[in-house]
Coordinates of C-alpha atoms in Angstrom, one line a residue:
Chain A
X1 CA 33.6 27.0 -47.9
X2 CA 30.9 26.4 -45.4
X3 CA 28.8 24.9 -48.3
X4 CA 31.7 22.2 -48.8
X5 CA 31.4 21.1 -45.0
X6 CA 28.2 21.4 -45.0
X7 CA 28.6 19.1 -48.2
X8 CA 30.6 16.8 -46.5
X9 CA 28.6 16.6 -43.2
X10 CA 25.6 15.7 -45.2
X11 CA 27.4 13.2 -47.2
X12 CA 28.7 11.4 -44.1
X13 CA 26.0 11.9 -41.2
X14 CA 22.7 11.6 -43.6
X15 CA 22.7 8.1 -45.3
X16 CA 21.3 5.6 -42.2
X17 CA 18.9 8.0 -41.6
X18 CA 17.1 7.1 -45.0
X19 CA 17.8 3.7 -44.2
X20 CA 15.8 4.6 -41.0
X21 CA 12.7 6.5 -42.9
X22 CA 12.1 3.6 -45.2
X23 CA 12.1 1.2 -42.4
X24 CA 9.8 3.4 -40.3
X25 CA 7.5 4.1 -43.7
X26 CA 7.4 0.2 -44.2
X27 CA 6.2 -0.2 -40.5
X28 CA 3.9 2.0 -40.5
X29 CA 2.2 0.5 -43.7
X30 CA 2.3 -2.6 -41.9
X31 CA 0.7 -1.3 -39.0
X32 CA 3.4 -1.5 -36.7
X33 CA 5.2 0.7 -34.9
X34 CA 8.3 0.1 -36.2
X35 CA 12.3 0.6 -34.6
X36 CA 12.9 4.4 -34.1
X37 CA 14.4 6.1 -37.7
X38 CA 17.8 6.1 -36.1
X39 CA 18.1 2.6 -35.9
X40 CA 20.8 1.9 -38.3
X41 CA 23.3 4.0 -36.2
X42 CA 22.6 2.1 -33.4
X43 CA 23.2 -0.8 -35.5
X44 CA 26.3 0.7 -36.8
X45 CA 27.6 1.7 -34.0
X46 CA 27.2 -1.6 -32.1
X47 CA 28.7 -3.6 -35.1
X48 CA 31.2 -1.0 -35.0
X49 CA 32.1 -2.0 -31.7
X50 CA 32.5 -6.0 -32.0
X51 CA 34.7 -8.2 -33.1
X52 CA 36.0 -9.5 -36.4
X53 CA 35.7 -13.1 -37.3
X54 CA 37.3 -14.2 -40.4
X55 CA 37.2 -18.0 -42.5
X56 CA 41.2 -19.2 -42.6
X57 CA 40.2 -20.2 -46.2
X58 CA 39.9 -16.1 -46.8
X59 CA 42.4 -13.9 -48.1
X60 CA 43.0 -10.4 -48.6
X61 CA 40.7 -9.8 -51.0
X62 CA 37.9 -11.2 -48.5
X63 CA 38.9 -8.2 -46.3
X64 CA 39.7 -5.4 -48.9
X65 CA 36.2 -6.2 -50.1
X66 CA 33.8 -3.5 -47.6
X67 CA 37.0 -1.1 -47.2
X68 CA 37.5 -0.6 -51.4
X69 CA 33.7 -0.9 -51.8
X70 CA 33.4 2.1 -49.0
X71 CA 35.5 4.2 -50.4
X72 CA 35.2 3.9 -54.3
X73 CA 31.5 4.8 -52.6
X74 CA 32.8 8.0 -51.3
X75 CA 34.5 9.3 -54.1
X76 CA 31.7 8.8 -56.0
X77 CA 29.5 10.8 -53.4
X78 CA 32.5 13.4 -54.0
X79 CA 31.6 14.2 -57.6
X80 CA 27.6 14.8 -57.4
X81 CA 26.0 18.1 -57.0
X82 CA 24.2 18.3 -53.6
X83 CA 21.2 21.2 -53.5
X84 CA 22.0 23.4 -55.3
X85 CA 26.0 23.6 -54.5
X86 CA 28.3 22.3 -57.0
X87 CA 30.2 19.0 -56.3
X88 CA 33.6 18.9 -54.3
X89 CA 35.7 17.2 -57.0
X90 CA 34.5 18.0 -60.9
X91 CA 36.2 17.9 -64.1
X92 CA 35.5 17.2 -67.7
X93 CA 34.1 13.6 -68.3
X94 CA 34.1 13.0 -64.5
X95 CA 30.6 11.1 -65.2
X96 CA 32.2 8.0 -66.7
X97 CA 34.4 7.5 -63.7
X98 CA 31.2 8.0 -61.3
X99 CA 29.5 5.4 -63.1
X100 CA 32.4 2.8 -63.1
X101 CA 33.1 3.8 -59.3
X102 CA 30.1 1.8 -59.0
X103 CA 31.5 -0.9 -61.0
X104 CA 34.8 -0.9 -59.1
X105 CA 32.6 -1.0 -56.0
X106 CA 30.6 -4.0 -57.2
X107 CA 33.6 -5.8 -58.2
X108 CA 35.1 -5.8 -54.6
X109 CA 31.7 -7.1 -53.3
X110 CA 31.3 -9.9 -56.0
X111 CA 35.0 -10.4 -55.4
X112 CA 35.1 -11.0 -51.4
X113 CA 32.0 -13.0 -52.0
X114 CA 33.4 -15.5 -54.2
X115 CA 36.8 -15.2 -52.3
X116 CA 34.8 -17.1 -49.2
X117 CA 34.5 -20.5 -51.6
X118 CA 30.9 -20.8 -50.5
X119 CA 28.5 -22.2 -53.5
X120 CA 25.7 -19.5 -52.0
X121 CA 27.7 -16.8 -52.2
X122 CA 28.9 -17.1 -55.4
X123 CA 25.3 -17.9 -56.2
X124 CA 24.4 -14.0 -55.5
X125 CA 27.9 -12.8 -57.1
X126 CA 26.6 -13.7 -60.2
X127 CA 23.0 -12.7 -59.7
X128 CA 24.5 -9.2 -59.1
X129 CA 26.8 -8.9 -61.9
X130 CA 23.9 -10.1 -64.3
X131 CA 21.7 -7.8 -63.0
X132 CA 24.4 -4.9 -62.9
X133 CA 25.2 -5.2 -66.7
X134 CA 21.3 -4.7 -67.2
X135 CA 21.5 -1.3 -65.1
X136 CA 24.3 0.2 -66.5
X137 CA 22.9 0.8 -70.2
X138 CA 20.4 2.6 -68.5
X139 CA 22.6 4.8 -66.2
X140 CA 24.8 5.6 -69.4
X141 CA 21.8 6.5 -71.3
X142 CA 20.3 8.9 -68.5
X143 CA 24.2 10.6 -68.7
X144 CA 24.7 11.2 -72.3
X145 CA 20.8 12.5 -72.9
X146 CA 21.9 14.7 -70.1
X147 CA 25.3 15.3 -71.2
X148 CA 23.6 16.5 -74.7
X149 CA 21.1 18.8 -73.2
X150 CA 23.4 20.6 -71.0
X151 CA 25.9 20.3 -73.2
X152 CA 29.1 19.4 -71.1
X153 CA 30.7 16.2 -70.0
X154 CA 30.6 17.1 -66.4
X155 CA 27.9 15.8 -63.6
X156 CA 28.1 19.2 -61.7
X157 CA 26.5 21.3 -64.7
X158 CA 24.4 18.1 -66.1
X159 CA 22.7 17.7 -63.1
X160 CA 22.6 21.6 -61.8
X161 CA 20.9 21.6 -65.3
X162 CA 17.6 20.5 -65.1
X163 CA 15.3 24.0 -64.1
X164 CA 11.4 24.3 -64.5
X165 CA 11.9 26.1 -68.3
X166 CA 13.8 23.0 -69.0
X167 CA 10.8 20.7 -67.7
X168 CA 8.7 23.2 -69.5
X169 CA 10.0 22.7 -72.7
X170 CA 11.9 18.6 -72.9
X171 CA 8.7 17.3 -69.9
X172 CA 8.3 13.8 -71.9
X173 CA 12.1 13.2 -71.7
X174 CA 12.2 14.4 -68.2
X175 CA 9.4 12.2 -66.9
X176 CA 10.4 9.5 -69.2
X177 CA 14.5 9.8 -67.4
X178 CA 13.1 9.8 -63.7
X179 CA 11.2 7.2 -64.4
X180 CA 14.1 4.9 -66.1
X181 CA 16.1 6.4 -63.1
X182 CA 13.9 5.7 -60.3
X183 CA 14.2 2.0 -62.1
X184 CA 17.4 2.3 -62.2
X185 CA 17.9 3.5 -58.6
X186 CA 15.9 0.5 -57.2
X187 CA 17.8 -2.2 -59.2
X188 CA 21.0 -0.6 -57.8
X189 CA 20.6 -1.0 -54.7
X190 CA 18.6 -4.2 -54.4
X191 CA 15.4 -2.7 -53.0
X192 CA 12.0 -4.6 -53.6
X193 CA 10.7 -5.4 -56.5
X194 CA 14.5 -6.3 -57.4
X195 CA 15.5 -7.8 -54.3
X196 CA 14.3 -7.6 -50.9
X197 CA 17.1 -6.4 -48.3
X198 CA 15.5 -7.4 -45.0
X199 CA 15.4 -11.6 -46.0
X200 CA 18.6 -13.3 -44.7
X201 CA 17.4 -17.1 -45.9
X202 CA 16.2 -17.7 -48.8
X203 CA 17.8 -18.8 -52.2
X204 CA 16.0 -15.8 -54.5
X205 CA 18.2 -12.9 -52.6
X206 CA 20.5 -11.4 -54.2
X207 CA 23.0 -8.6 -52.6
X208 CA 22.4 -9.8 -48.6
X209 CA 23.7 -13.4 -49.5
X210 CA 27.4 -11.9 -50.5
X211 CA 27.5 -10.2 -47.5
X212 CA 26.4 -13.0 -45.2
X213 CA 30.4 -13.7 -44.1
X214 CA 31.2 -10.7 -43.1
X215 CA 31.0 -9.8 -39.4
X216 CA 31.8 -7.0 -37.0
X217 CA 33.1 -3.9 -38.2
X218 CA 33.7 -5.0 -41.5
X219 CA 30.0 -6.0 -42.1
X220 CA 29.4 -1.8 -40.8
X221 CA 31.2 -0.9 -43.3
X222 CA 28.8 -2.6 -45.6
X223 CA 25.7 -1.6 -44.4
X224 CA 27.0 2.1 -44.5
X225 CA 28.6 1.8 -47.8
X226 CA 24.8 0.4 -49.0
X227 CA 23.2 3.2 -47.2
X228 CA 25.9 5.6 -49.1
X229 CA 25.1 4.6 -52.4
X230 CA 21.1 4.9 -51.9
X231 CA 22.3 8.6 -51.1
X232 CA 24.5 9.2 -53.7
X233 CA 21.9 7.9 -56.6
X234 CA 19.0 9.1 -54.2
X235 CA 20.7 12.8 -54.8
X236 CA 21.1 12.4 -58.4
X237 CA 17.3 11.6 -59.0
X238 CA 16.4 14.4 -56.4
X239 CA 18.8 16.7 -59.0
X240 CA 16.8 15.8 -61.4
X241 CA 13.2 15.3 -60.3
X242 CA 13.4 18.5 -58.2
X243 CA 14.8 21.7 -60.8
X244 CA 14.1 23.8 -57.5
X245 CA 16.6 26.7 -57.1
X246 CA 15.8 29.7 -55.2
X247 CA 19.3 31.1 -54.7
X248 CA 19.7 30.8 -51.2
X249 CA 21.9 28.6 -49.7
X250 CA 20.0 27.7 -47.1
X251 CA 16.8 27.1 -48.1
X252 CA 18.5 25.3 -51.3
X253 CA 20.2 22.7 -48.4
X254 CA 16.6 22.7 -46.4
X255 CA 15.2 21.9 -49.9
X256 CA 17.5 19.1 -50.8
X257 CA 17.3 17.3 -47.3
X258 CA 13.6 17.2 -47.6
X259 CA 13.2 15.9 -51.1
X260 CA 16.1 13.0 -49.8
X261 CA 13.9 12.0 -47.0
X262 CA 10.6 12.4 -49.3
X263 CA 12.4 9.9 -51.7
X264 CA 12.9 7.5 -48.9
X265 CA 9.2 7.5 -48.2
X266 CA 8.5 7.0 -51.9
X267 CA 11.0 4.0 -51.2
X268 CA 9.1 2.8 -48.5
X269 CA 6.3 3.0 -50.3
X270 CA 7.2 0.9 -53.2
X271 CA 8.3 -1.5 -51.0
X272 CA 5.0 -1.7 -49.4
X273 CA 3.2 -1.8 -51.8
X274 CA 4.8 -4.2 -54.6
X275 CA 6.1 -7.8 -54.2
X276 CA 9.3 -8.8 -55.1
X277 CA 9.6 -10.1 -58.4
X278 CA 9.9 -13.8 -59.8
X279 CA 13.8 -13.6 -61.0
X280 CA 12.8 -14.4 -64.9
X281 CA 11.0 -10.8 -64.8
X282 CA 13.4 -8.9 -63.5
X283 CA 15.5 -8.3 -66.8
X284 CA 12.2 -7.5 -68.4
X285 CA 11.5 -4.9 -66.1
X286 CA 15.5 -4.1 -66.4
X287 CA 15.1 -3.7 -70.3
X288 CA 11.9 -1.6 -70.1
X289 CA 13.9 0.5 -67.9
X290 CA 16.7 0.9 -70.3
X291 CA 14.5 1.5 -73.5
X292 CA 12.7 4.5 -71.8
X293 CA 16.0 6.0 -71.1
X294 CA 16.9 5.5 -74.6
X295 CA 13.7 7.0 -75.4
X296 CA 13.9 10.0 -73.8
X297 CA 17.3 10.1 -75.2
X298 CA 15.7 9.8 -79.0
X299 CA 13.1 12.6 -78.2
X300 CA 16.2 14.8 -77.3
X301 CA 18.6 14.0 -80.0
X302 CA 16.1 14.6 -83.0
Chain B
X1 CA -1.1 23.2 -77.3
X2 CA 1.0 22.2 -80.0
X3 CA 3.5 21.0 -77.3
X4 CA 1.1 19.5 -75.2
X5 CA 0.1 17.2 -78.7
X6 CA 3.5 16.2 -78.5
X7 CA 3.3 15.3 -75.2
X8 CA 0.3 13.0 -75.7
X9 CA 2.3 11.8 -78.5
X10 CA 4.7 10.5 -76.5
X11 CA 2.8 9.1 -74.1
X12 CA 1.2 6.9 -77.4
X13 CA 4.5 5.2 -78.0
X14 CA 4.9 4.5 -74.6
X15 CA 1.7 2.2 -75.0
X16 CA 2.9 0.5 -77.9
X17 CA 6.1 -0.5 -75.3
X18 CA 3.7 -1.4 -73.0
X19 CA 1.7 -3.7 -75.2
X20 CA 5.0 -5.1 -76.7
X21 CA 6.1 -5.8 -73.1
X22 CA 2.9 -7.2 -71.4
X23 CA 2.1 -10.8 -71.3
X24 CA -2.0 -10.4 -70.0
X25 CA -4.4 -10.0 -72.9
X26 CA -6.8 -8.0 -70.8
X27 CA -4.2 -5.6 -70.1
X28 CA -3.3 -4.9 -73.9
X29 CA -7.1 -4.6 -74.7
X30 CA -7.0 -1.8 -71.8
X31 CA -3.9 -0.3 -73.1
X32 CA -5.5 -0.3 -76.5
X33 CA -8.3 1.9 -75.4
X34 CA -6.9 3.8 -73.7
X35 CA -4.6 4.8 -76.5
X36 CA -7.6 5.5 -78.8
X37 CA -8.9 7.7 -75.9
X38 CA -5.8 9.9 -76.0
X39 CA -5.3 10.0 -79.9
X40 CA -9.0 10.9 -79.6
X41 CA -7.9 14.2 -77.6
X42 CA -5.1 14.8 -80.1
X43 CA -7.3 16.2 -82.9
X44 CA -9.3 18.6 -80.1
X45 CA -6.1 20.4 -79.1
X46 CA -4.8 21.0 -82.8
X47 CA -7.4 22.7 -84.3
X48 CA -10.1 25.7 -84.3
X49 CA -13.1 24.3 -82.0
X50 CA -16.3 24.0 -84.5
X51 CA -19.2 21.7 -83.9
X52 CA -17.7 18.9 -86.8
X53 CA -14.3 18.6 -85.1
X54 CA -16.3 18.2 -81.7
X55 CA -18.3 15.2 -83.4
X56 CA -15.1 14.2 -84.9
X57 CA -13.2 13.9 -81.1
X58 CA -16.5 12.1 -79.5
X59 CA -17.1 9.6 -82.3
X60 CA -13.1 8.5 -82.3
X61 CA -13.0 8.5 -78.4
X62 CA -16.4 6.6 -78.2
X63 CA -14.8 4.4 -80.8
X64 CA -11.8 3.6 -80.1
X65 CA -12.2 3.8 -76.6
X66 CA -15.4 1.9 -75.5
X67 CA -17.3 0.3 -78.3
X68 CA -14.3 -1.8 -80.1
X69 CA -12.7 -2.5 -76.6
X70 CA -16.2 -3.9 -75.6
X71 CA -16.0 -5.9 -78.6
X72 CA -12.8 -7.7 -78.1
X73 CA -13.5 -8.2 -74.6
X74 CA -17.1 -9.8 -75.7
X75 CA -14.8 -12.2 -78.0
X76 CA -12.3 -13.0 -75.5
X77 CA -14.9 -14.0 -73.0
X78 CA -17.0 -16.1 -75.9
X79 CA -14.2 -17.9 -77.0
X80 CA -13.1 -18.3 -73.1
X81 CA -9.6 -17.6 -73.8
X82 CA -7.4 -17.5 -70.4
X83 CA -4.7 -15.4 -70.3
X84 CA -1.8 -15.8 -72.2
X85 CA -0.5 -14.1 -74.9
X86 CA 1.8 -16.6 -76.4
X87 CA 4.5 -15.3 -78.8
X88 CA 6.3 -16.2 -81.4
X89 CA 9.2 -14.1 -80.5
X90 CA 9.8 -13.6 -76.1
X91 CA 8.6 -10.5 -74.5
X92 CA 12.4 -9.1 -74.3
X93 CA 13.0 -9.5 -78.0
X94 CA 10.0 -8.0 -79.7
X95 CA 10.5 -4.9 -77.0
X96 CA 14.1 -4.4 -77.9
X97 CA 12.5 -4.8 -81.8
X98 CA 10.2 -2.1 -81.0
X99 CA 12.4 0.4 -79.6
X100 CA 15.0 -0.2 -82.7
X101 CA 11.7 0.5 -85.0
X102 CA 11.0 3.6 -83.0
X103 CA 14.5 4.9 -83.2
X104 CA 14.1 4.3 -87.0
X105 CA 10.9 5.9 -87.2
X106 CA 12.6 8.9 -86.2
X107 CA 15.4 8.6 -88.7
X108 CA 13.3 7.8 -91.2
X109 CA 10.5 10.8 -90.6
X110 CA 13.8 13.0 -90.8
X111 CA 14.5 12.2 -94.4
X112 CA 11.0 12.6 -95.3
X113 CA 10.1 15.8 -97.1
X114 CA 7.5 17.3 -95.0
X115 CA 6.2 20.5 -95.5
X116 CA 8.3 22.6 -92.9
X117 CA 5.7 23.8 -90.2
X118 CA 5.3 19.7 -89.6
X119 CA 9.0 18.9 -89.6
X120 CA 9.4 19.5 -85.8
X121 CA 6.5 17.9 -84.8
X122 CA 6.2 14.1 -83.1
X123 CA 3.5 13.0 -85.5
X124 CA 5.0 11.4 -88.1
X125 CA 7.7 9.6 -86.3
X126 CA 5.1 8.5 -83.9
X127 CA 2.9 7.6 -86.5
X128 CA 5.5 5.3 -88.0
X129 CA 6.7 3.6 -85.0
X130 CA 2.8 2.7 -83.6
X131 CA 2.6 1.0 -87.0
X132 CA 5.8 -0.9 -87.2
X133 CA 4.8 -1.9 -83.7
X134 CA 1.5 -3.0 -85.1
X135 CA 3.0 -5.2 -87.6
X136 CA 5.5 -6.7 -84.7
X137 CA 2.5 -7.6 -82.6
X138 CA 0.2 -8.9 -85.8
X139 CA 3.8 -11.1 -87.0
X140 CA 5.1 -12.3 -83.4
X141 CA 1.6 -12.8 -81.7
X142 CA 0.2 -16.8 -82.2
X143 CA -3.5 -15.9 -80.6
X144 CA -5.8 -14.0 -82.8
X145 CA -7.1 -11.9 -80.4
X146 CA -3.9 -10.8 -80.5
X147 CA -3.4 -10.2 -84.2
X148 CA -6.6 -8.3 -83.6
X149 CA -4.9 -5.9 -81.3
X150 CA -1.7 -5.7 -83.5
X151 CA -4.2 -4.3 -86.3
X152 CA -5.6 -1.8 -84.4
X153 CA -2.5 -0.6 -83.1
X154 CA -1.9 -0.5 -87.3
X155 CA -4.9 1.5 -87.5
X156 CA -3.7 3.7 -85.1
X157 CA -1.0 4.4 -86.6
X158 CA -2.9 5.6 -89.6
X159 CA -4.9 7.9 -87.9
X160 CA -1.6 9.9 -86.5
X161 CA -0.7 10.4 -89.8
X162 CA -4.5 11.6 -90.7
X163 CA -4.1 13.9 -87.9
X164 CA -2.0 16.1 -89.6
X165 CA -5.0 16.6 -92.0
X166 CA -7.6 16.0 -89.9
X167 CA -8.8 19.4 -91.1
X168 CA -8.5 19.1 -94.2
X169 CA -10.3 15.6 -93.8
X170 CA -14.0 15.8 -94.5
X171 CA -16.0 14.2 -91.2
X172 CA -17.6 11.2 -93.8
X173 CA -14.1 10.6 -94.7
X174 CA -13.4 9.8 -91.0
X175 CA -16.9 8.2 -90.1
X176 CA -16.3 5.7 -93.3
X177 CA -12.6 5.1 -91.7
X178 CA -14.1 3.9 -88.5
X179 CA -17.1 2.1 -89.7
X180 CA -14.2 -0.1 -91.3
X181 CA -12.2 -0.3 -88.4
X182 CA -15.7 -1.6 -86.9
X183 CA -16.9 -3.8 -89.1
X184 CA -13.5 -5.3 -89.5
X185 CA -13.3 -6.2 -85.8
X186 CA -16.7 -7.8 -86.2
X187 CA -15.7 -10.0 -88.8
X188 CA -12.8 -11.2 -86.9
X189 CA -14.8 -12.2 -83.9
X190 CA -16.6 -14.0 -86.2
X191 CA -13.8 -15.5 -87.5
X192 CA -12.3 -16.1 -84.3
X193 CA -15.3 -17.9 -83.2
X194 CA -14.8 -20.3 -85.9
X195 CA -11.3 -20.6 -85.4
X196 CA -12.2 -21.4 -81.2
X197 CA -14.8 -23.7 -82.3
X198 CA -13.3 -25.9 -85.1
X199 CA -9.7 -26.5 -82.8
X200 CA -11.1 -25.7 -79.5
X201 CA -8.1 -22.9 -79.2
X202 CA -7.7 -19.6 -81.1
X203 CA -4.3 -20.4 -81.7
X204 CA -3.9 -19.0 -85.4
X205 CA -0.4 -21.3 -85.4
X206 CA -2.8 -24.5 -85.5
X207 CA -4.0 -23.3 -88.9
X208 CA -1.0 -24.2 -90.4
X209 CA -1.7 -28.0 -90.1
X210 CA -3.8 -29.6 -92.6
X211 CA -6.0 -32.2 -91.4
X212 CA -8.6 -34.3 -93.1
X213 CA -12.0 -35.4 -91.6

């Protein structure tokens, strides 16, 4: 019981704050000092606090848009294994509806984008959706090599699975799935070399532009939601990168918390370090991604 | 150190991606050496250490991974080639046509009948997916340079499948295979050479069109 809230605490308190390290880890490559790591509460909170303002050529959709996006989020942050303590909600084939909680997710955003009429918006609705379709191949390929080596349809055993005898024995496929993952993970949630989320201007972005209507609370639901999902796909590569168990809850929990806020440094640091790239690569890189998932998914099935 | 083979192994096929998916010609040339330099290590972690199978590992690393290389890079930069690979068939294509090659590698090497201690091994599926993705790069490829590549990747492919009998393999056996290999990548700079000097371009496509002068 403690583990749930402690679970659920996590799940809801720990999301800006990576938001906050890769910001800070940015700066810091930059030279600069950079805006304290709990920035984004401060920017939640005062978003939180204003005003909505809403286009009369809107409808409900426009609005459902951040609240159905936020909490198909959430449900999805429900099903995955955090440390070392099995998820809240888990049941047999429970990965297929994490991975189209995404999709309903997406289709709210792309939906309340094109819902404002604006030629922009739509612009980055169907930038996302393209992209999306890349991404998904490789998040179902990561699943079912999983799903075969642990045998089981559920995420809470495929991703409690991994364990230093597994990386002993199937390394190659490991290495090769983080890899697709970390891919994967990026593209997701429009980090650098897919997107860059700190332009607000310019026609090659991709997720910011759909969001540029919303205002107020609504647009804090966004940002959070955005911050959410980085932590949800951030704790399934840190399930898998990291097979460390030692049996006690709380060092599992210290463990887990760490490698979160290590993977937003290695964010950070990607960002830093890469440029975005020209639109025409992208779905290369996409499609690399994707063929070393299925890969690692050929060295495992033979 | 069986596993670890493996290992290497797969890290071999991941070149052969790589070098489906990259458009620089400098960066395939790297990727080719340094795929000889780790099929070079293969051969020292499968068998007994003796002073012929040390030879053996130098000679193919020093090969594979310096001297031929050099060579390419020595024609690239005579016949002043920028950097483009130019294919046939787009980058995304020939990648997704390698990994569907792998995959059947693997099907295929299944059926084969291999004498049981090799059946769970990675070398002869990764020996038949480096040279289906040799003969992808030498079909899709206009430049020669990059034909050239694509038939060292072939070669490479080969030499996998030696692997298995490497010890079985006399060491003149192997020398003659690379002298081959060398003088074969000599004779294509030569001919690329001509190729760059007759049309100005290396592009084999050219070829195609008769002209009269």
């Amino acid at each position: 019981m403690p583990s749930t809230l402690f679970h659920i605490l996590l799940l809801l308190l720990m999301p800006p704050l990576l938001l906050g390290v890769i910001n800070k880890t940015k700066a810091a490559f930059a030279g600069r000092v950079g805006a304290p790591c709990l920035q984004p509460y401060y920017d939640l909170a005062k978003l939180l606090r204003k005003g909505s303002v809403f286009s009369s050529t809107t409808t409900w959709v426009f609005r459902a848009g951040p609240v159905v996006t936020l909490a198909a989020t959430l449900v999805a942050a429900l099903l995955v294994p955090l440390g070392n303590h099995p998820a809240i909600i888990s049941f047999n084939g429970d990965m297929i509806l994490f991975a189209y909680l995404f999709g309903l997710a997406r289709f709210f955003t792309t939906s309340a984008a094109l819902d404002t009429g604006s030629a922009f918006e739509g612009m980055g609705a169907a930038r996302e959706v393209t992209f999306a379709c890349l991404v998904e191949p490789t998040l179902f390929f990561i699943l079912i090599t999983l799903a075969r080596m642990s045998k089981s349809l559920s995420l809470t055993p495929m991703l409690l699975y991994p364990s230093p005898a597994v990386w002993g024995e199937a390394g190659a496929a490991m290495l090769l799935l983080v890899g697709a993952l970390f891919i994967a993970l990026l593209a997701e949630n429009c980090r650098i070399p897919f997107d860059d989320p700190t332009t607000h201007l310019e026609l090659t972005m991709i997720h910011e532009v759909m969001v540029l209507d919303h205002s107020g609370p609504a647009f804090g639901l966004i940002l959070y939601g955005a911050a959410l999902k980085l932590f949800v796909l951030g704790a399934v590569f840190v399930n898998l990168a990291l097979p460390f168990k030692s049996g006690n809850l709380l060092v599992d929990w210290a463990a887990f918390a760490a490698a979160m806020l290590f993977l937003a440094v290695l964010v950070g640091v990607v960002e830093s370090v890469m440029a975005r790239l020209r639109l025409v690569r992208i779905p290369q890189l996409l499609v690399a991604a994707t063929i070393l998932s299925a890969f690692a998914m050929l060295l495992i099935v033979r | 150190m069986v596993s670890f083979a493996d290992q290497l192994l797969v890290l071999v096929m991941l070149i052969n991606f790589i070098m489906l998916g990259s458009s620089r010609l400098a960066f395939a040339i790297r990727a080719v050496a340094v795929q000889g330099v780790v099929l070079g290590i293969i051969p020292g972690l499968l068998h007994p250490f003796s002073g012929h199978l040390l030879a053996i590992t130098v000679s193919i690393i020093l090969a594979k991974g310096m001297v031929i290389p050099y060579l390419i890079n020595d024609a690239v930069r005579k016949a002043q080639i920028r950097r483009e690979v130019e294919p046939f068939l787009g980058y995304v294509p020939t990648l997704l046509l390698g990994a569907v090659f792998t995959a059947l590698a693997f099907v295929f090497a299944q059926k084969l009948p291999l004498a049981p201690e090799h059946r769970d091994l990675l070398f002869v599926p990764a020996s038949i997916a480096t040279l289906m993705t040799g003969f992808l790069i030498l079909t899709t490829r206009k430049k020669a340079i990059s034909q050239v590549i694509g038939y060292l990747v072939l070669e490479n492919g080969i030499f996998i499948f030696g692997l298995l009998l490497a010890e079985a393999m006399p060491f003149m056996v192997e020398a003659g295979a690379l002298l081959d290999l060398l003088v074969g990548i000599f004779v294509m700079g030569i001919v690329i050479n001509h190729i760059s000097r007759e049309f100005s371009s290396v592009d084999t496509s050219r070829l195609q069109a008769l002209r009269e002068e």
